[in-house]
Amino acid sequence: MKCRPAMALLALAGLAAAQSGAQAGAGVKAAGQAEDDPHRPSCNSASCRKIRSFLKAHYCGESPFGNGPEDSCDVKDPKPDKTAIDVIAHFECQWSETQRKDVCQQHGQPPSGVHGILIRELRRLGLPAAEDTRTYFTLWKSRSSGWSLAEGYNAHLAGSDVTLCQVILMIGPNSQVVVVRELPFQKTDADVPMATTWSLLDLTDIDGDGRPDAILRGDAYEDHWIEVHSVQNGLPRMIFSGLGYYL
């Protein structure tokens, strides 16, 4: 499982804890968290169960995983299907032992129009102009629909704190811009971050309505899950949240 830079070390520690804690005490915590879990609401309708089955088949690894719930799973990080998606821009980050921080490398750049939209949205979320050099971009475009999934992401580690800012957009073939997820610019503890970031998993028509859906992984402290977002009547709508695991 690949995480955004701010969550990478936590994820490595979390995977070990998840594997060792999958049996010991899992039932107690799973029952407690399931009572009021905003990331894993009840999934009782036929359409929800269909989406969940698709996600488990394509984006879940080891299951059960972590401390629950019963359908918990490690979230895989599949590469985009290049027969269906054009990867115009993406970035990757790796931990550097010598620099003691994540070192990120940008591959490709979004077109100036999309770049400008992402920067504008990040400014709206409070990102200072001085942070532009530490901002990274992802842009995927569906070949069949013309819809795009775009991301602007900024993370900076300074001592025991990390500053974060992120926006994820769906952009239609007629340049319609819909904000799917956003994280306002903020500082939080690097070891126990009180923030949620998201990673792109896929852009595909998951519910059969002819429109592509954005599939994301949510990452919070000791909690990871899958979300599916659609655009309906020009507005964003989350049509699924669940699976993944917590510690």
mmCIF file of C-alpha atoms in Angstrom:
data_model
loop_
_atom_site.group_PDB
_atom_site.id
_atom_site.type_symbol
_atom_site.label_atom_id
_atom_site.label_comp_id
_atom_site.label_asym_id
_atom_site.label_seq_id
_atom_site.Cartn_x
_atom_site.Cartn_y
_atom_site.Cartn_z
ATOM 1 C CA MET A 1 0.000 0.000 0.000
ATOM 2 C CA LYS A 2 1.391 3.369 -1.035
ATOM 3 C CA CYS A 3 0.575 6.439 1.072
ATOM 4 C CA ARG A 4 1.024 10.134 0.661
ATOM 5 C CA PRO A 5 4.320 11.416 2.166
ATOM 6 C CA ALA A 6 2.837 12.612 5.456
ATOM 7 C CA MET A 7 1.332 9.196 6.096
ATOM 8 C CA ALA A 8 4.112 6.961 4.787
ATOM 9 C CA LEU A 9 5.953 6.246 8.039
ATOM 10 C CA LEU A 10 2.698 5.799 9.894
ATOM 11 C CA ALA A 11 1.583 3.295 7.299
ATOM 12 C CA LEU A 12 4.754 1.234 7.658
ATOM 13 C CA ALA A 13 4.312 1.071 11.407
ATOM 14 C CA GLY A 14 0.612 0.454 10.964
ATOM 15 C CA LEU A 15 1.083 -2.515 8.664
ATOM 16 C CA ALA A 16 3.201 -4.280 11.263
ATOM 17 C CA ALA A 17 0.692 -3.495 13.972
ATOM 18 C CA ALA A 18 -2.164 -4.614 11.755
ATOM 19 C CA GLN A 19 -0.556 -7.958 11.049
ATOM 20 C CA SER A 20 0.274 -8.631 14.693
ATOM 21 C CA GLY A 21 -3.048 -7.354 15.983
ATOM 22 C CA ALA A 22 -5.352 -9.028 13.515
ATOM 23 C CA GLN A 23 -6.142 -11.785 15.999
ATOM 24 C CA ALA A 24 -5.411 -10.295 19.423
ATOM 25 C CA GLY A 25 -8.221 -8.063 20.682
ATOM 26 C CA ALA A 26 -9.625 -7.414 17.227
ATOM 27 C CA GLY A 27 -13.210 -8.253 18.116
ATOM 28 C CA VAL A 28 -13.520 -5.713 20.918
ATOM 29 C CA LYS A 29 -12.263 -2.752 18.901
ATOM 30 C CA ALA A 30 -14.102 -3.770 15.742
ATOM 31 C CA ALA A 31 -17.384 -3.881 17.625
ATOM 32 C CA GLY A 32 -16.709 -0.526 19.264
ATOM 33 C CA GLN A 33 -15.735 1.295 16.090
ATOM 34 C CA ALA A 34 -18.487 -0.259 13.975
ATOM 35 C CA GLU A 35 -21.106 1.446 16.158
ATOM 36 C CA ASP A 36 -20.245 4.878 14.775
ATOM 37 C CA ASP A 37 -17.799 4.699 11.891
ATOM 38 C CA PRO A 38 -18.204 7.630 9.488
ATOM 39 C CA HIS A 39 -15.999 5.941 6.901
ATOM 40 C CA ARG A 40 -17.881 2.627 6.907
ATOM 41 C CA PRO A 41 -21.636 3.281 6.991
ATOM 42 C CA SER A 42 -24.101 0.445 6.549
ATOM 43 C CA CYS A 43 -24.128 -1.082 3.066
ATOM 44 C CA ASN A 44 -27.469 -2.831 2.724
ATOM 45 C CA SER A 45 -28.820 -1.859 -0.691
ATOM 46 C CA ALA A 46 -28.238 -4.004 -3.759
ATOM 47 C CA SER A 47 -26.347 -1.191 -5.511
ATOM 48 C CA CYS A 48 -24.042 -0.671 -2.527
ATOM 49 C CA ARG A 49 -23.317 -4.382 -2.213
ATOM 50 C CA LYS A 50 -22.531 -4.504 -5.948
ATOM 51 C CA ILE A 51 -20.035 -1.657 -5.612
ATOM 52 C CA ARG A 52 -18.457 -3.230 -2.532
ATOM 53 C CA SER A 53 -18.015 -6.563 -4.335
ATOM 54 C CA PHE A 54 -16.315 -4.817 -7.268
ATOM 55 C CA LEU A 55 -13.978 -2.936 -4.938
ATOM 56 C CA LYS A 56 -13.057 -6.058 -2.966
ATOM 57 C CA ALA A 57 -12.245 -7.889 -6.192
ATOM 58 C CA HIS A 58 -10.079 -5.132 -7.670
ATOM 59 C CA TYR A 59 -8.577 -3.069 -4.838
ATOM 60 C CA CYS A 60 -8.402 -5.334 -1.779
ATOM 61 C CA GLY A 61 -5.438 -7.485 -0.827
ATOM 62 C CA GLU A 62 -5.139 -9.555 2.330
ATOM 63 C CA SER A 63 -8.456 -9.967 4.146
ATOM 64 C CA PRO A 64 -9.343 -9.784 6.967
ATOM 65 C CA PHE A 65 -6.692 -7.225 7.859
ATOM 66 C CA GLY A 66 -5.960 -5.052 10.885
ATOM 67 C CA ASN A 67 -8.558 -4.801 13.615
ATOM 68 C CA GLY A 68 -11.695 -5.089 11.559
ATOM 69 C CA PRO A 69 -14.418 -4.877 10.516
ATOM 70 C CA GLU A 70 -15.213 -8.373 9.253
ATOM 71 C CA ASP A 71 -14.747 -7.358 5.617
ATOM 72 C CA SER A 72 -11.551 -5.411 6.357
ATOM 73 C CA CYS A 73 -8.747 -5.617 3.819
ATOM 74 C CA ASP A 74 -5.371 -4.197 2.977
ATOM 75 C CA VAL A 75 -5.894 -1.659 0.187
ATOM 76 C CA LYS A 76 -3.894 -2.406 -2.939
ATOM 77 C CA ASP A 77 -2.414 0.374 -5.033
ATOM 78 C CA PRO A 78 -2.984 -0.774 -8.614
ATOM 79 C CA LYS A 79 -1.440 1.063 -11.512
ATOM 80 C CA PRO A 80 -3.923 2.801 -13.826
ATOM 81 C CA ASP A 81 -5.086 0.745 -16.793
ATOM 82 C CA LYS A 82 -3.238 2.518 -19.592
ATOM 83 C CA THR A 83 -5.597 1.047 -22.170
ATOM 84 C CA ALA A 84 -8.404 3.051 -20.551
ATOM 85 C CA ILE A 85 -6.608 5.958 -18.854
ATOM 86 C CA ASP A 86 -4.012 8.405 -20.114
ATOM 87 C CA VAL A 87 -1.611 9.213 -17.264
ATOM 88 C CA ILE A 88 -0.630 12.764 -18.142
ATOM 89 C CA ALA A 89 1.063 13.639 -14.848
ATOM 90 C CA HIS A 90 1.900 11.817 -11.642
ATOM 91 C CA PHE A 91 4.404 11.933 -8.813
ATOM 92 C CA GLU A 92 6.069 9.450 -6.522
ATOM 93 C CA CYS A 93 7.715 9.895 -3.144
ATOM 94 C CA GLN A 94 10.304 7.795 -1.350
ATOM 95 C CA TRP A 95 11.773 8.143 2.118
ATOM 96 C CA SER A 96 15.387 9.309 2.128
ATOM 97 C CA GLU A 97 17.429 8.102 5.083
ATOM 98 C CA THR A 98 20.135 10.674 4.389
ATOM 99 C CA GLN A 99 17.722 13.619 4.212
ATOM 100 C CA ARG A 100 15.310 12.148 6.796
ATOM 101 C CA LYS A 101 12.299 13.108 4.744
ATOM 102 C CA ASP A 102 10.244 12.048 1.759
ATOM 103 C CA VAL A 103 11.792 13.045 -1.548
ATOM 104 C CA CYS A 104 9.217 13.420 -4.307
ATOM 105 C CA GLN A 105 9.690 13.424 -8.057
ATOM 106 C CA GLN A 106 7.184 14.839 -10.514
ATOM 107 C CA HIS A 107 6.658 12.961 -13.802
ATOM 108 C CA GLY A 108 4.947 15.041 -16.457
ATOM 109 C CA GLN A 109 2.905 18.176 -15.910
ATOM 110 C CA PRO A 110 -0.787 18.943 -16.351
ATOM 111 C CA PRO A 111 -1.630 21.382 -19.162
ATOM 112 C CA SER A 112 -1.479 25.026 -18.168
ATOM 113 C CA GLY A 113 -5.266 25.285 -17.877
ATOM 114 C CA VAL A 114 -5.556 22.372 -15.462
ATOM 115 C CA HIS A 115 -2.434 23.481 -13.607
ATOM 116 C CA GLY A 116 -3.981 26.916 -13.135
ATOM 117 C CA ILE A 117 -7.249 25.426 -11.848
ATOM 118 C CA LEU A 118 -5.425 23.282 -9.294
ATOM 119 C CA ILE A 119 -3.281 26.177 -8.077
ATOM 120 C CA ARG A 120 -6.376 28.384 -7.821
ATOM 121 C CA GLU A 121 -8.138 25.770 -5.702
ATOM 122 C CA LEU A 122 -5.111 25.300 -3.456
ATOM 123 C CA ARG A 123 -4.929 29.083 -2.966
ATOM 124 C CA ARG A 124 -8.602 29.027 -1.986
ATOM 125 C CA LEU A 125 -7.677 26.396 0.603
ATOM 126 C CA GLY A 126 -5.004 28.674 2.058
ATOM 127 C CA LEU A 127 -1.805 27.384 0.433
ATOM 128 C CA PRO A 128 0.795 30.211 0.381
ATOM 129 C CA ALA A 129 2.424 31.057 -2.946
ATOM 130 C CA ALA A 130 5.803 30.239 -1.400
ATOM 131 C CA GLU A 131 4.739 26.587 -1.247
ATOM 132 C CA ASP A 132 4.374 26.218 -5.025
ATOM 133 C CA THR A 133 7.752 24.515 -5.418
ATOM 134 C CA ARG A 134 6.626 21.783 -3.017
ATOM 135 C CA THR A 135 3.340 21.157 -4.804
ATOM 136 C CA TYR A 136 2.896 17.999 -6.886
ATOM 137 C CA PHE A 137 0.283 17.065 -9.450
ATOM 138 C CA THR A 138 -1.589 14.060 -10.787
ATOM 139 C CA LEU A 139 -3.749 14.052 -13.910
ATOM 140 C CA TRP A 140 -5.542 11.018 -15.333
ATOM 141 C CA LYS A 141 -7.867 11.226 -18.337
ATOM 142 C CA SER A 142 -10.450 8.608 -19.301
ATOM 143 C CA ARG A 143 -10.097 7.731 -22.966
ATOM 144 C CA SER A 144 -13.735 6.697 -23.356
ATOM 145 C CA SER A 145 -15.536 9.530 -21.549
ATOM 146 C CA GLY A 146 -13.145 12.485 -21.725
ATOM 147 C CA TRP A 147 -13.467 13.034 -17.969
ATOM 148 C CA SER A 148 -10.283 13.687 -15.999
ATOM 149 C CA LEU A 149 -9.244 13.143 -12.391
ATOM 150 C CA ALA A 150 -6.794 15.791 -11.182
ATOM 151 C CA GLU A 151 -4.923 16.329 -7.929
ATOM 152 C CA GLY A 152 -2.790 19.029 -6.368
ATOM 153 C CA TYR A 153 -0.888 17.947 -3.255
ATOM 154 C CA ASN A 154 1.479 19.741 -0.897
ATOM 155 C CA ALA A 155 3.208 18.335 2.200
ATOM 156 C CA HIS A 156 6.185 19.752 4.076
ATOM 157 C CA LEU A 157 7.815 18.159 7.104
ATOM 158 C CA ALA A 158 9.420 20.571 9.578
ATOM 159 C CA GLY A 159 10.644 19.039 12.808
ATOM 160 C CA SER A 160 7.757 17.353 14.597
ATOM 161 C CA ASP A 161 5.114 19.078 12.438
ATOM 162 C CA VAL A 162 3.887 18.624 8.912
ATOM 163 C CA THR A 163 1.934 21.112 6.795
ATOM 164 C CA LEU A 164 -0.600 19.669 4.375
ATOM 165 C CA CYS A 165 -2.885 20.875 1.603
ATOM 166 C CA GLN A 166 -4.680 18.861 -1.061
ATOM 167 C CA VAL A 167 -7.442 19.120 -3.630
ATOM 168 C CA ILE A 168 -8.887 16.446 -5.923
ATOM 169 C CA LEU A 169 -11.059 17.435 -8.895
ATOM 170 C CA MET A 170 -13.078 15.773 -11.611
ATOM 171 C CA ILE A 171 -12.978 17.755 -14.843
ATOM 172 C CA GLY A 172 -15.552 17.093 -17.554
ATOM 173 C CA PRO A 173 -15.032 17.065 -21.318
ATOM 174 C CA ASN A 174 -16.652 20.526 -21.433
ATOM 175 C CA SER A 175 -14.217 21.835 -18.771
ATOM 176 C CA GLN A 176 -16.745 21.415 -15.961
ATOM 177 C CA VAL A 177 -14.813 21.419 -12.657
ATOM 178 C CA VAL A 178 -16.135 19.514 -9.640
ATOM 179 C CA VAL A 179 -14.279 19.414 -6.327
ATOM 180 C CA VAL A 180 -14.322 15.835 -5.044
ATOM 181 C CA ARG A 181 -12.107 16.119 -1.950
ATOM 182 C CA GLU A 182 -10.154 18.929 -0.322
ATOM 183 C CA LEU A 183 -7.858 19.454 2.654
ATOM 184 C CA PRO A 184 -7.371 23.102 3.692
ATOM 185 C CA PHE A 185 -3.793 24.178 4.363
ATOM 186 C CA GLN A 186 -2.955 23.241 7.938
ATOM 187 C CA LYS A 187 -0.213 22.220 10.323
ATOM 188 C CA THR A 188 -0.491 18.999 12.301
ATOM 189 C CA ASP A 189 1.650 16.647 14.339
ATOM 190 C CA ALA A 190 3.789 14.473 12.061
ATOM 191 C CA ASP A 191 3.572 11.428 14.342
ATOM 192 C CA VAL A 192 -0.146 11.609 15.100
ATOM 193 C CA PRO A 193 -1.628 13.747 12.297
ATOM 194 C CA MET A 194 -5.151 15.029 12.840
ATOM 195 C CA ALA A 195 -5.867 15.216 9.119
ATOM 196 C CA THR A 196 -7.126 13.049 6.286
ATOM 197 C CA THR A 197 -5.456 12.796 2.898
ATOM 198 C CA TRP A 198 -6.528 10.846 -0.153
ATOM 199 C CA SER A 199 -4.773 8.885 -2.891
ATOM 200 C CA LEU A 200 -6.074 8.156 -6.387
ATOM 201 C CA LEU A 201 -6.841 4.496 -7.076
ATOM 202 C CA ASP A 202 -8.805 4.525 -10.334
ATOM 203 C CA LEU A 203 -11.136 6.363 -12.714
ATOM 204 C CA THR A 204 -13.755 3.946 -14.024
ATOM 205 C CA ASP A 205 -17.511 3.447 -14.383
ATOM 206 C CA ILE A 206 -18.149 1.343 -11.300
ATOM 207 C CA ASP A 207 -21.952 1.526 -11.108
ATOM 208 C CA GLY A 208 -22.774 1.102 -14.803
ATOM 209 C CA ASP A 209 -24.381 4.515 -15.333
ATOM 210 C CA GLY A 210 -22.077 5.421 -18.213
ATOM 211 C CA ARG A 211 -20.125 8.019 -16.218
ATOM 212 C CA PRO A 212 -16.654 7.445 -14.757
ATOM 213 C CA ASP A 213 -16.318 7.388 -10.988
ATOM 214 C CA ALA A 214 -13.320 8.474 -8.940
ATOM 215 C CA ILE A 215 -12.026 5.709 -6.663
ATOM 216 C CA LEU A 216 -9.900 7.028 -3.811
ATOM 217 C CA ARG A 217 -8.182 5.687 -0.721
ATOM 218 C CA GLY A 218 -8.679 7.740 2.420
ATOM 219 C CA ASP A 219 -5.765 7.841 4.876
ATOM 220 C CA ALA A 220 -6.120 9.062 8.450
ATOM 221 C CA TYR A 221 -4.175 8.148 11.565
ATOM 222 C CA GLU A 222 -4.465 4.349 11.954
ATOM 223 C CA ASP A 223 -7.430 4.272 9.563
ATOM 224 C CA HIS A 224 -7.555 3.540 5.817
ATOM 225 C CA TRP A 225 -10.626 3.035 3.621
ATOM 226 C CA ILE A 226 -11.947 3.211 0.032
ATOM 227 C CA GLU A 227 -14.269 5.887 -1.347
ATOM 228 C CA VAL A 228 -16.151 6.111 -4.662
ATOM 229 C CA HIS A 229 -17.221 9.532 -5.939
ATOM 230 C CA SER A 230 -19.550 10.308 -8.834
ATOM 231 C CA VAL A 231 -20.728 13.506 -10.516
ATOM 232 C CA GLN A 232 -24.509 13.732 -10.772
ATOM 233 C CA ASN A 233 -26.290 16.778 -12.175
ATOM 234 C CA GLY A 234 -23.041 18.700 -11.950
ATOM 235 C CA LEU A 235 -22.567 18.007 -8.258
ATOM 236 C CA PRO A 236 -20.213 15.609 -6.454
ATOM 237 C CA ARG A 237 -21.736 12.637 -4.675
ATOM 238 C CA MET A 238 -19.963 9.961 -2.668
ATOM 239 C CA ILE A 239 -21.683 6.697 -3.573
ATOM 240 C CA PHE A 240 -19.550 4.403 -1.396
ATOM 241 C CA SER A 241 -17.242 4.534 1.607
ATOM 242 C CA GLY A 242 -15.942 1.471 3.400
ATOM 243 C CA LEU A 243 -13.600 -1.530 3.397
ATOM 244 C CA GLY A 244 -9.935 -0.927 4.260
ATOM 245 C CA TYR A 245 -8.842 -1.363 7.873
ATOM 246 C CA TYR A 246 -8.121 0.421 11.137
ATOM 247 C CA LEU A 247 -5.785 -0.269 14.045
#
